[in-house]
Amino acid sequence: MELLYTYETLKLEFPMSDIDKADFVILGIPFDGTTSYKPGTRFGPTLIRQATLNLESYILDYDVDIADVKIADVGDLAIVAGNPLETIKRGIETVEEIKKINPSAIPVVLGGEHSMTFAPVKALTPKSYVVFDAHLDLRESYEDNPWNHACVARRISELGIKVAEFGIRSGTKEEVEYAKNAGIPWVHARDYTVEKLKKIVKELPEPVYVSIDIDVFDLSMVPSTGTPEAGGLRFWEVIEALEWLVENKKIVGFDIMEVAGTELGDITALTAAKLLFYLIGMLSK
Ligand SMILES: N=C(N)NCCCCNCCCN
Ligand SMILES: [Mn+2]
Ligand SMILES: [Mn+2]
């Protein structure tokens, strides 16, 4: 089924479901028009899908086989090159189309730069936004653009959605001030513990949208990303947090953003593909 603004792309290797029968609907948003350091996150959706070919579909520790999960993949959004706001508008319309066809499906967005997260969040209207990221993303504007990827959490906060951030190790004094005044809790990567996450997240209203900026992981695991930062979280630390989140909060959607790269089999895409399987797996258990 073709939606207004999407086109067919590489699919996962096992049979995919139709949107109306799916539990998860994958949408790629290959936009990297505002990336400020390393380019290439436009290739993220394709690189992540291709990296899943390397993985067993059976998740040992969950006893869940992703191949048995009803997943639809609508392909990638037809972006508007260089225009984040127009692309976001198309993204909002597309996620709304998906929910109209199948209100119970969980949209899964593969980025593309983090500014695109505004689209599923605006379409799904969660009460809370939990983000794993190296960056606060609370700038008012960056490089003369309020829709820059460094501003996405601020645009979401301005919708009245409760924001909580984990794995942070980059931001400006102004962003820290904004977080304080807006009541946005955030945990620095060096101080992170799952107990601190639980204490903050358990107070958040539901439903929750979960966003993973792949640069939350340590640089060694994700060298191909828009703005890489050393000192990140470990893979199983984030999985442990997500498992608790999924167990304790209603999740309306999630995304994996800022995966860049130019080569098939890039380790950043492999990290993202494993994360994608684990997220779908834990939500399917
Ligand atoms: N959310 C983000 N990815 N933020 C990145 C902002 C750009 C940081 N570069 C600072 C440049 C100063 N030399
Ligand atoms: Mn980000
Ligand atoms: Mn980031």
mmCIF file of C-alpha atoms and ligand atoms in Angstrom:
data_model
loop_
_atom_site.group_PDB
_atom_site.id
_atom_site.type_symbol
_atom_site.label_atom_id
_atom_site.label_comp_id
_atom_site.label_asym_id
_atom_site.label_seq_id
_atom_site.Cartn_x
_atom_site.Cartn_y
_atom_site.Cartn_z
ATOM 1 C CA MET A 1 0.000 0.000 0.000
ATOM 2 C CA GLU A 2 1.504 3.279 -1.117
ATOM 3 C CA LEU A 3 0.972 6.354 1.079
ATOM 4 C CA LEU A 4 0.937 9.880 -0.273
ATOM 5 C CA TYR A 5 4.580 10.774 0.472
ATOM 6 C CA THR A 6 6.399 7.425 0.608
ATOM 7 C CA TYR A 7 8.245 5.186 -1.846
ATOM 8 C CA GLU A 8 9.245 1.509 -1.698
ATOM 9 C CA THR A 9 12.794 0.766 -0.490
ATOM 10 C CA LEU A 10 14.919 -2.177 0.651
ATOM 11 C CA LYS A 11 12.809 -4.394 2.903
ATOM 12 C CA LEU A 12 13.740 -6.562 5.878
ATOM 13 C CA GLU A 13 14.442 -10.130 4.748
ATOM 14 C CA PHE A 14 11.378 -11.848 6.188
ATOM 15 C CA PRO A 15 7.766 -11.516 4.991
ATOM 16 C CA MET A 16 6.345 -8.103 5.823
ATOM 17 C CA SER A 17 2.781 -7.390 6.895
ATOM 18 C CA ASP A 18 0.280 -4.963 5.411
ATOM 19 C CA ILE A 19 -0.168 -1.752 7.391
ATOM 20 C CA ASP A 20 -3.703 -2.633 8.463
ATOM 21 C CA LYS A 21 -2.552 -5.942 10.016
ATOM 22 C CA ALA A 22 0.784 -4.809 11.472
ATOM 23 C CA ASP A 23 1.826 -4.323 15.090
ATOM 24 C CA PHE A 24 4.743 -2.143 13.979
ATOM 25 C CA VAL A 25 5.018 0.153 10.955
ATOM 26 C CA ILE A 26 8.492 1.245 9.857
ATOM 27 C CA LEU A 27 8.978 4.609 8.127
ATOM 28 C CA GLY A 28 12.379 5.901 7.027
ATOM 29 C CA ILE A 29 12.982 9.647 6.948
ATOM 30 C CA PRO A 30 16.247 10.095 5.002
ATOM 31 C CA PHE A 31 16.726 13.800 5.774
ATOM 32 C CA ASP A 32 20.084 15.353 6.746
ATOM 33 C CA GLY A 33 19.627 18.935 5.597
ATOM 34 C CA THR A 34 20.685 20.595 8.858
ATOM 35 C CA THR A 35 23.460 18.273 10.046
ATOM 36 C CA SER A 36 26.228 20.445 11.362
ATOM 37 C CA TYR A 37 29.391 18.291 11.412
ATOM 38 C CA LYS A 38 29.387 14.893 9.671
ATOM 39 C CA PRO A 39 26.940 14.422 6.766
ATOM 40 C CA GLY A 40 25.336 11.196 5.607
ATOM 41 C CA THR A 41 22.430 10.485 7.908
ATOM 42 C CA ARG A 42 20.241 10.536 4.785
ATOM 43 C CA PHE A 43 21.571 7.010 4.202
ATOM 44 C CA GLY A 44 20.572 5.884 7.727
ATOM 45 C CA PRO A 45 17.242 4.211 6.921
ATOM 46 C CA THR A 46 18.729 2.110 4.102
ATOM 47 C CA LEU A 47 21.891 1.267 6.065
ATOM 48 C CA ILE A 48 19.871 0.131 9.082
ATOM 49 C CA ARG A 49 17.537 -2.047 7.001
ATOM 50 C CA GLN A 50 20.537 -3.574 5.186
ATOM 51 C CA ALA A 51 22.369 -4.175 8.487
ATOM 52 C CA THR A 52 19.425 -6.252 9.757
ATOM 53 C CA LEU A 53 20.399 -8.844 7.123
ATOM 54 C CA ASN A 54 23.432 -9.603 9.286
ATOM 55 C CA LEU A 55 21.325 -10.444 12.341
ATOM 56 C CA GLU A 56 19.499 -13.589 13.436
ATOM 57 C CA SER A 57 15.807 -12.741 13.621
ATOM 58 C CA TYR A 58 15.535 -14.856 16.800
ATOM 59 C CA ILE A 59 16.311 -12.902 19.973
ATOM 60 C CA LEU A 60 17.906 -15.432 22.323
ATOM 61 C CA ASP A 61 17.193 -13.651 25.621
ATOM 62 C CA TYR A 62 13.554 -12.893 24.741
ATOM 63 C CA ASP A 63 12.611 -16.167 23.001
ATOM 64 C CA VAL A 64 11.034 -13.928 20.336
ATOM 65 C CA ASP A 65 11.580 -14.312 16.608
ATOM 66 C CA ILE A 66 11.268 -10.960 14.816
ATOM 67 C CA ALA A 67 10.298 -12.881 11.663
ATOM 68 C CA ASP A 68 7.061 -13.871 13.443
ATOM 69 C CA VAL A 69 6.209 -10.286 14.417
ATOM 70 C CA LYS A 70 3.733 -8.419 12.200
ATOM 71 C CA ILE A 71 5.880 -5.584 10.805
ATOM 72 C CA ALA A 72 4.945 -3.337 7.887
ATOM 73 C CA ASP A 73 7.516 -1.168 6.171
ATOM 74 C CA VAL A 74 6.114 1.774 4.204
ATOM 75 C CA GLY A 75 9.556 2.648 2.835
ATOM 76 C CA ASP A 76 11.053 6.124 3.052
ATOM 77 C CA LEU A 77 9.450 9.541 3.187
ATOM 78 C CA ALA A 78 9.830 11.645 0.058
ATOM 79 C CA ILE A 79 11.771 14.448 1.778
ATOM 80 C CA VAL A 80 11.968 18.078 0.621
ATOM 81 C CA ALA A 81 15.717 18.588 0.182
ATOM 82 C CA GLY A 82 17.067 21.372 2.374
ATOM 83 C CA ASN A 83 13.650 22.117 3.897
ATOM 84 C CA PRO A 84 13.248 20.508 7.349
ATOM 85 C CA LEU A 85 9.873 22.095 8.072
ATOM 86 C CA GLU A 86 8.237 20.928 4.850
ATOM 87 C CA THR A 87 9.725 17.462 5.354
ATOM 88 C CA ILE A 88 8.419 17.411 8.931
ATOM 89 C CA LYS A 89 4.949 18.382 7.660
ATOM 90 C CA ARG A 90 5.029 15.437 5.228
ATOM 91 C CA GLY A 91 6.200 13.209 8.073
ATOM 92 C CA ILE A 92 3.312 14.311 10.304
ATOM 93 C CA GLU A 93 0.824 13.626 7.501
ATOM 94 C CA THR A 94 2.341 10.201 6.832
ATOM 95 C CA VAL A 95 2.268 9.056 10.480
ATOM 96 C CA GLU A 96 -1.330 10.324 10.717
ATOM 97 C CA GLU A 97 -2.157 8.300 7.575
ATOM 98 C CA ILE A 98 -0.600 5.196 9.162
ATOM 99 C CA LYS A 99 -2.593 5.653 12.385
ATOM 100 C CA LYS A 100 -5.796 6.202 10.403
ATOM 101 C CA ILE A 101 -5.261 2.878 8.600
ATOM 102 C CA ASN A 102 -4.216 1.060 11.783
ATOM 103 C CA PRO A 103 -4.832 2.886 15.086
ATOM 104 C CA SER A 104 -3.202 0.120 17.141
ATOM 105 C CA ALA A 105 0.096 -0.071 15.232
ATOM 106 C CA ILE A 106 3.298 1.362 16.752
ATOM 107 C CA PRO A 107 5.106 3.649 14.265
ATOM 108 C CA VAL A 108 8.879 3.129 14.120
ATOM 109 C CA VAL A 109 10.842 5.943 12.483
ATOM 110 C CA LEU A 110 14.368 5.401 11.170
ATOM 111 C CA GLY A 111 16.409 8.587 10.620
ATOM 112 C CA GLY A 112 17.772 10.677 9.264
ATOM 113 C CA GLU A 113 18.651 13.636 11.460
ATOM 114 C CA HIS A 114 17.012 14.207 14.834
ATOM 115 C CA SER A 115 14.929 17.205 13.730
ATOM 116 C CA MET A 116 12.647 14.682 12.003
ATOM 117 C CA THR A 117 11.536 13.246 15.363
ATOM 118 C CA PHE A 118 9.182 16.220 15.645
ATOM 119 C CA ALA A 119 6.999 14.610 12.960
ATOM 120 C CA PRO A 120 5.981 11.362 14.738
ATOM 121 C CA VAL A 121 5.763 13.187 18.071
ATOM 122 C CA LYS A 122 3.405 15.846 16.676
ATOM 123 C CA ALA A 123 1.316 13.169 14.938
ATOM 124 C CA LEU A 124 1.113 10.810 17.938
ATOM 125 C CA THR A 125 0.621 13.487 20.652
ATOM 126 C CA PRO A 126 2.261 11.625 23.553
ATOM 127 C CA LYS A 127 2.174 13.163 27.014
ATOM 128 C CA SER A 128 5.907 12.497 27.474
ATOM 129 C CA TYR A 129 9.035 12.332 25.353
ATOM 130 C CA VAL A 130 11.921 10.214 26.673
ATOM 131 C CA VAL A 131 15.102 10.678 24.692
ATOM 132 C CA PHE A 132 18.495 8.986 24.814
ATOM 133 C CA ASP A 133 21.012 11.410 23.346
ATOM 134 C CA ALA A 134 24.501 12.862 23.760
ATOM 135 C CA HIS A 135 22.979 16.309 23.200
ATOM 136 C CA LEU A 136 20.319 18.345 24.978
ATOM 137 C CA ASP A 137 18.810 19.432 21.606
ATOM 138 C CA LEU A 138 17.251 22.373 23.472
ATOM 139 C CA ARG A 139 18.627 25.199 21.365
ATOM 140 C CA GLU A 140 16.115 27.939 20.421
ATOM 141 C CA SER A 141 17.685 27.961 16.974
ATOM 142 C CA TYR A 142 20.927 26.720 15.415
ATOM 143 C CA GLU A 143 22.633 27.961 12.282
ATOM 144 C CA ASP A 144 19.679 30.351 11.820
ATOM 145 C CA ASN A 145 17.130 27.547 11.758
ATOM 146 C CA PRO A 146 14.672 26.726 14.591
ATOM 147 C CA TRP A 147 14.047 23.373 12.849
ATOM 148 C CA ASN A 148 17.721 22.385 13.098
ATOM 149 C CA HIS A 149 18.419 18.965 14.622
ATOM 150 C CA ALA A 150 19.943 20.706 17.666
ATOM 151 C CA CYS A 151 16.514 22.197 18.528
ATOM 152 C CA VAL A 152 14.165 19.228 18.342
ATOM 153 C CA ALA A 153 13.664 18.636 22.085
ATOM 154 C CA ARG A 154 12.884 22.326 22.569
ATOM 155 C CA ARG A 155 10.225 22.294 19.817
ATOM 156 C CA ILE A 156 8.727 19.220 21.469
ATOM 157 C CA SER A 157 8.830 20.828 24.921
ATOM 158 C CA GLU A 158 7.015 23.845 23.468
ATOM 159 C CA LEU A 159 4.122 21.516 22.566
ATOM 160 C CA GLY A 160 3.563 21.052 26.290
ATOM 161 C CA ILE A 161 4.969 17.510 26.224
ATOM 162 C CA LYS A 162 7.026 16.441 29.263
ATOM 163 C CA VAL A 163 10.650 15.874 28.192
ATOM 164 C CA ALA A 164 13.283 13.721 29.962
ATOM 165 C CA GLU A 165 16.803 13.182 28.590
ATOM 166 C CA PHE A 166 19.442 10.541 29.306
ATOM 167 C CA GLY A 167 23.065 10.058 28.249
ATOM 168 C CA ILE A 168 23.665 13.780 27.798
ATOM 169 C CA ARG A 169 27.192 15.163 27.501
ATOM 170 C CA SER A 170 26.877 18.124 25.142
ATOM 171 C CA GLY A 171 24.930 21.373 25.301
ATOM 172 C CA THR A 172 25.162 25.091 25.957
ATOM 173 C CA LYS A 173 24.625 27.100 29.131
ATOM 174 C CA GLU A 174 21.449 28.514 27.554
ATOM 175 C CA GLU A 175 20.094 25.004 26.992
ATOM 176 C CA VAL A 176 20.820 24.071 30.619
ATOM 177 C CA GLU A 177 18.983 27.237 31.741
ATOM 178 C CA TYR A 178 16.043 26.379 29.478
ATOM 179 C CA ALA A 179 15.901 22.833 30.868
ATOM 180 C CA LYS A 180 15.865 24.189 34.430
ATOM 181 C CA ASN A 181 13.125 26.747 33.713
ATOM 182 C CA ALA A 182 11.047 24.289 31.687
ATOM 183 C CA GLY A 183 11.377 21.539 34.308
ATOM 184 C CA ILE A 184 13.173 19.157 31.946
ATOM 185 C CA PRO A 185 15.151 16.528 33.884
ATOM 186 C CA TRP A 186 18.315 15.301 32.225
ATOM 187 C CA VAL A 187 21.079 12.902 33.338
ATOM 188 C CA HIS A 188 24.712 13.319 32.247
ATOM 189 C CA ALA A 189 26.229 10.191 30.698
ATOM 190 C CA ARG A 190 28.911 10.030 33.412
ATOM 191 C CA ASP A 191 26.272 10.084 36.173
ATOM 192 C CA TYR A 192 23.796 7.762 34.438
ATOM 193 C CA THR A 193 22.281 4.815 36.309
ATOM 194 C CA VAL A 194 19.080 2.947 35.517
ATOM 195 C CA GLU A 195 17.847 3.805 39.007
ATOM 196 C CA LYS A 196 18.107 7.515 38.170
ATOM 197 C CA LEU A 197 16.158 6.871 34.956
ATOM 198 C CA LYS A 198 13.432 4.936 36.796
ATOM 199 C CA LYS A 199 13.079 7.693 39.413
ATOM 200 C CA ILE A 200 12.496 10.314 36.702
ATOM 201 C CA VAL A 201 10.456 8.292 34.202
ATOM 202 C CA LYS A 202 8.026 6.814 36.720
ATOM 203 C CA GLU A 203 6.741 10.372 37.346
ATOM 204 C CA LEU A 204 6.049 10.996 33.654
ATOM 205 C CA PRO A 205 2.485 10.961 32.285
ATOM 206 C CA GLU A 206 1.581 8.370 29.649
ATOM 207 C CA PRO A 207 1.636 7.638 26.814
ATOM 208 C CA VAL A 208 5.328 8.032 26.085
ATOM 209 C CA TYR A 209 7.277 8.481 22.846
ATOM 210 C CA VAL A 210 10.835 7.124 22.955
ATOM 211 C CA SER A 211 13.566 8.612 20.778
ATOM 212 C CA ILE A 212 17.061 7.208 20.492
ATOM 213 C CA ASP A 213 19.654 9.481 18.973
ATOM 214 C CA ILE A 214 22.284 6.866 18.110
ATOM 215 C CA ASP A 215 25.038 9.210 19.378
ATOM 216 C CA VAL A 216 23.932 8.383 22.935
ATOM 217 C CA PHE A 217 26.136 5.294 22.566
ATOM 218 C CA ASP A 218 29.862 5.514 23.029
ATOM 219 C CA LEU A 219 31.777 6.849 20.033
ATOM 220 C CA SER A 220 33.458 3.431 19.617
ATOM 221 C CA MET A 221 30.077 1.904 18.668
ATOM 222 C CA VAL A 222 28.713 4.739 16.531
ATOM 223 C CA PRO A 223 31.485 6.579 14.659
ATOM 224 C CA SER A 224 29.189 7.354 11.701
ATOM 225 C CA THR A 225 26.743 9.856 13.136
ATOM 226 C CA GLY A 226 26.105 13.561 12.599
ATOM 227 C CA THR A 227 27.753 14.949 15.742
ATOM 228 C CA PRO A 228 29.754 12.190 17.446
ATOM 229 C CA GLU A 229 30.660 12.587 21.146
ATOM 230 C CA ALA A 230 33.007 10.464 23.294
ATOM 231 C CA GLY A 231 31.926 9.132 26.679
ATOM 232 C CA GLY A 232 28.608 7.528 25.727
ATOM 233 C CA LEU A 233 26.449 4.788 27.240
ATOM 234 C CA ARG A 234 26.952 1.069 26.701
ATOM 235 C CA PHE A 235 24.545 -1.031 24.595
ATOM 236 C CA TRP A 236 23.155 -3.201 27.428
ATOM 237 C CA GLU A 237 22.726 -0.120 29.665
ATOM 238 C CA VAL A 238 20.316 1.343 27.105
ATOM 239 C CA ILE A 239 18.572 -2.004 26.528
ATOM 240 C CA GLU A 240 18.048 -2.367 30.300
ATOM 241 C CA ALA A 241 16.516 1.129 30.420
ATOM 242 C CA LEU A 242 14.231 0.426 27.443
ATOM 243 C CA GLU A 243 13.084 -2.900 28.911
ATOM 244 C CA TRP A 244 12.053 -1.132 32.108
ATOM 245 C CA LEU A 245 10.363 1.651 30.111
ATOM 246 C CA VAL A 246 8.388 -0.825 27.978
ATOM 247 C CA GLU A 247 7.377 -2.776 31.084
ATOM 248 C CA ASN A 248 6.183 0.290 32.983
ATOM 249 C CA LYS A 249 4.943 2.856 30.483
ATOM 250 C CA LYS A 250 2.655 2.786 27.437
ATOM 251 C CA ILE A 251 4.827 3.463 24.385
ATOM 252 C CA VAL A 252 3.080 5.057 21.375
ATOM 253 C CA GLY A 253 6.060 5.096 19.068
ATOM 254 C CA PHE A 254 9.814 5.129 18.871
ATOM 255 C CA ASP A 255 12.625 6.122 16.575
ATOM 256 C CA ILE A 256 16.322 5.539 15.962
ATOM 257 C CA MET A 257 17.942 8.678 14.596
ATOM 258 C CA GLU A 258 21.213 10.178 13.356
ATOM 259 C CA VAL A 259 22.621 6.979 11.860
ATOM 260 C CA ALA A 260 24.965 8.080 9.078
ATOM 261 C CA GLY A 261 27.515 6.298 6.931
ATOM 262 C CA THR A 262 28.454 5.572 3.346
ATOM 263 C CA GLU A 263 29.231 1.872 3.456
ATOM 264 C CA LEU A 264 27.020 -1.175 3.842
ATOM 265 C CA GLY A 265 27.856 -2.938 7.119
ATOM 266 C CA ASP A 266 28.901 0.271 8.861
ATOM 267 C CA ILE A 267 29.164 -0.501 12.600
ATOM 268 C CA THR A 268 26.863 2.402 13.457
ATOM 269 C CA ALA A 269 24.092 0.850 11.334
ATOM 270 C CA LEU A 270 24.814 -2.560 12.893
ATOM 271 C CA THR A 271 24.380 -1.044 16.361
ATOM 272 C CA ALA A 272 21.101 0.567 15.224
ATOM 273 C CA ALA A 273 19.828 -2.653 13.605
ATOM 274 C CA LYS A 274 20.453 -4.655 16.797
ATOM 275 C CA LEU A 275 18.696 -1.928 18.796
ATOM 276 C CA LEU A 276 15.747 -2.026 16.362
ATOM 277 C CA PHE A 277 15.352 -5.791 16.767
ATOM 278 C CA TYR A 278 15.594 -5.537 20.551
ATOM 279 C CA LEU A 279 13.019 -2.724 20.705
ATOM 280 C CA ILE A 280 10.536 -4.598 18.508
ATOM 281 C CA GLY A 281 11.318 -7.781 20.445
ATOM 282 C CA MET A 282 10.743 -6.298 23.897
ATOM 283 C CA LEU A 283 7.516 -4.645 22.741
ATOM 284 C CA SER A 284 6.356 -7.996 21.298
ATOM 285 C CA LYS A 285 7.086 -10.154 24.353
HETATM 286 N N1 LIG B 1 22.235 18.476 19.069
HETATM 287 C C1 LIG B 1 23.376 18.522 18.480
HETATM 288 N N2 LIG B 1 23.849 17.543 17.743
HETATM 289 N N3 LIG B 1 24.081 19.606 18.675
HETATM 290 C C2 LIG B 1 25.255 19.872 17.962
HETATM 291 C C3 LIG B 1 25.385 21.337 17.914
HETATM 292 C C4 LIG B 1 26.675 21.685 17.293
HETATM 293 C C5 LIG B 1 27.802 21.554 18.246
HETATM 294 N N4 LIG B 1 28.951 22.088 17.613
HETATM 295 C C6 LIG B 1 29.556 23.117 18.352
HETATM 296 C C7 LIG B 1 30.460 23.851 17.462
HETATM 297 C C8 LIG B 1 31.404 24.749 18.247
HETATM 298 N N5 LIG B 1 32.738 24.575 17.738
HETATM 299 MN MN MN B 2 19.726 14.551 19.016
HETATM 300 MN MN MN B 3 22.801 13.789 19.583
#
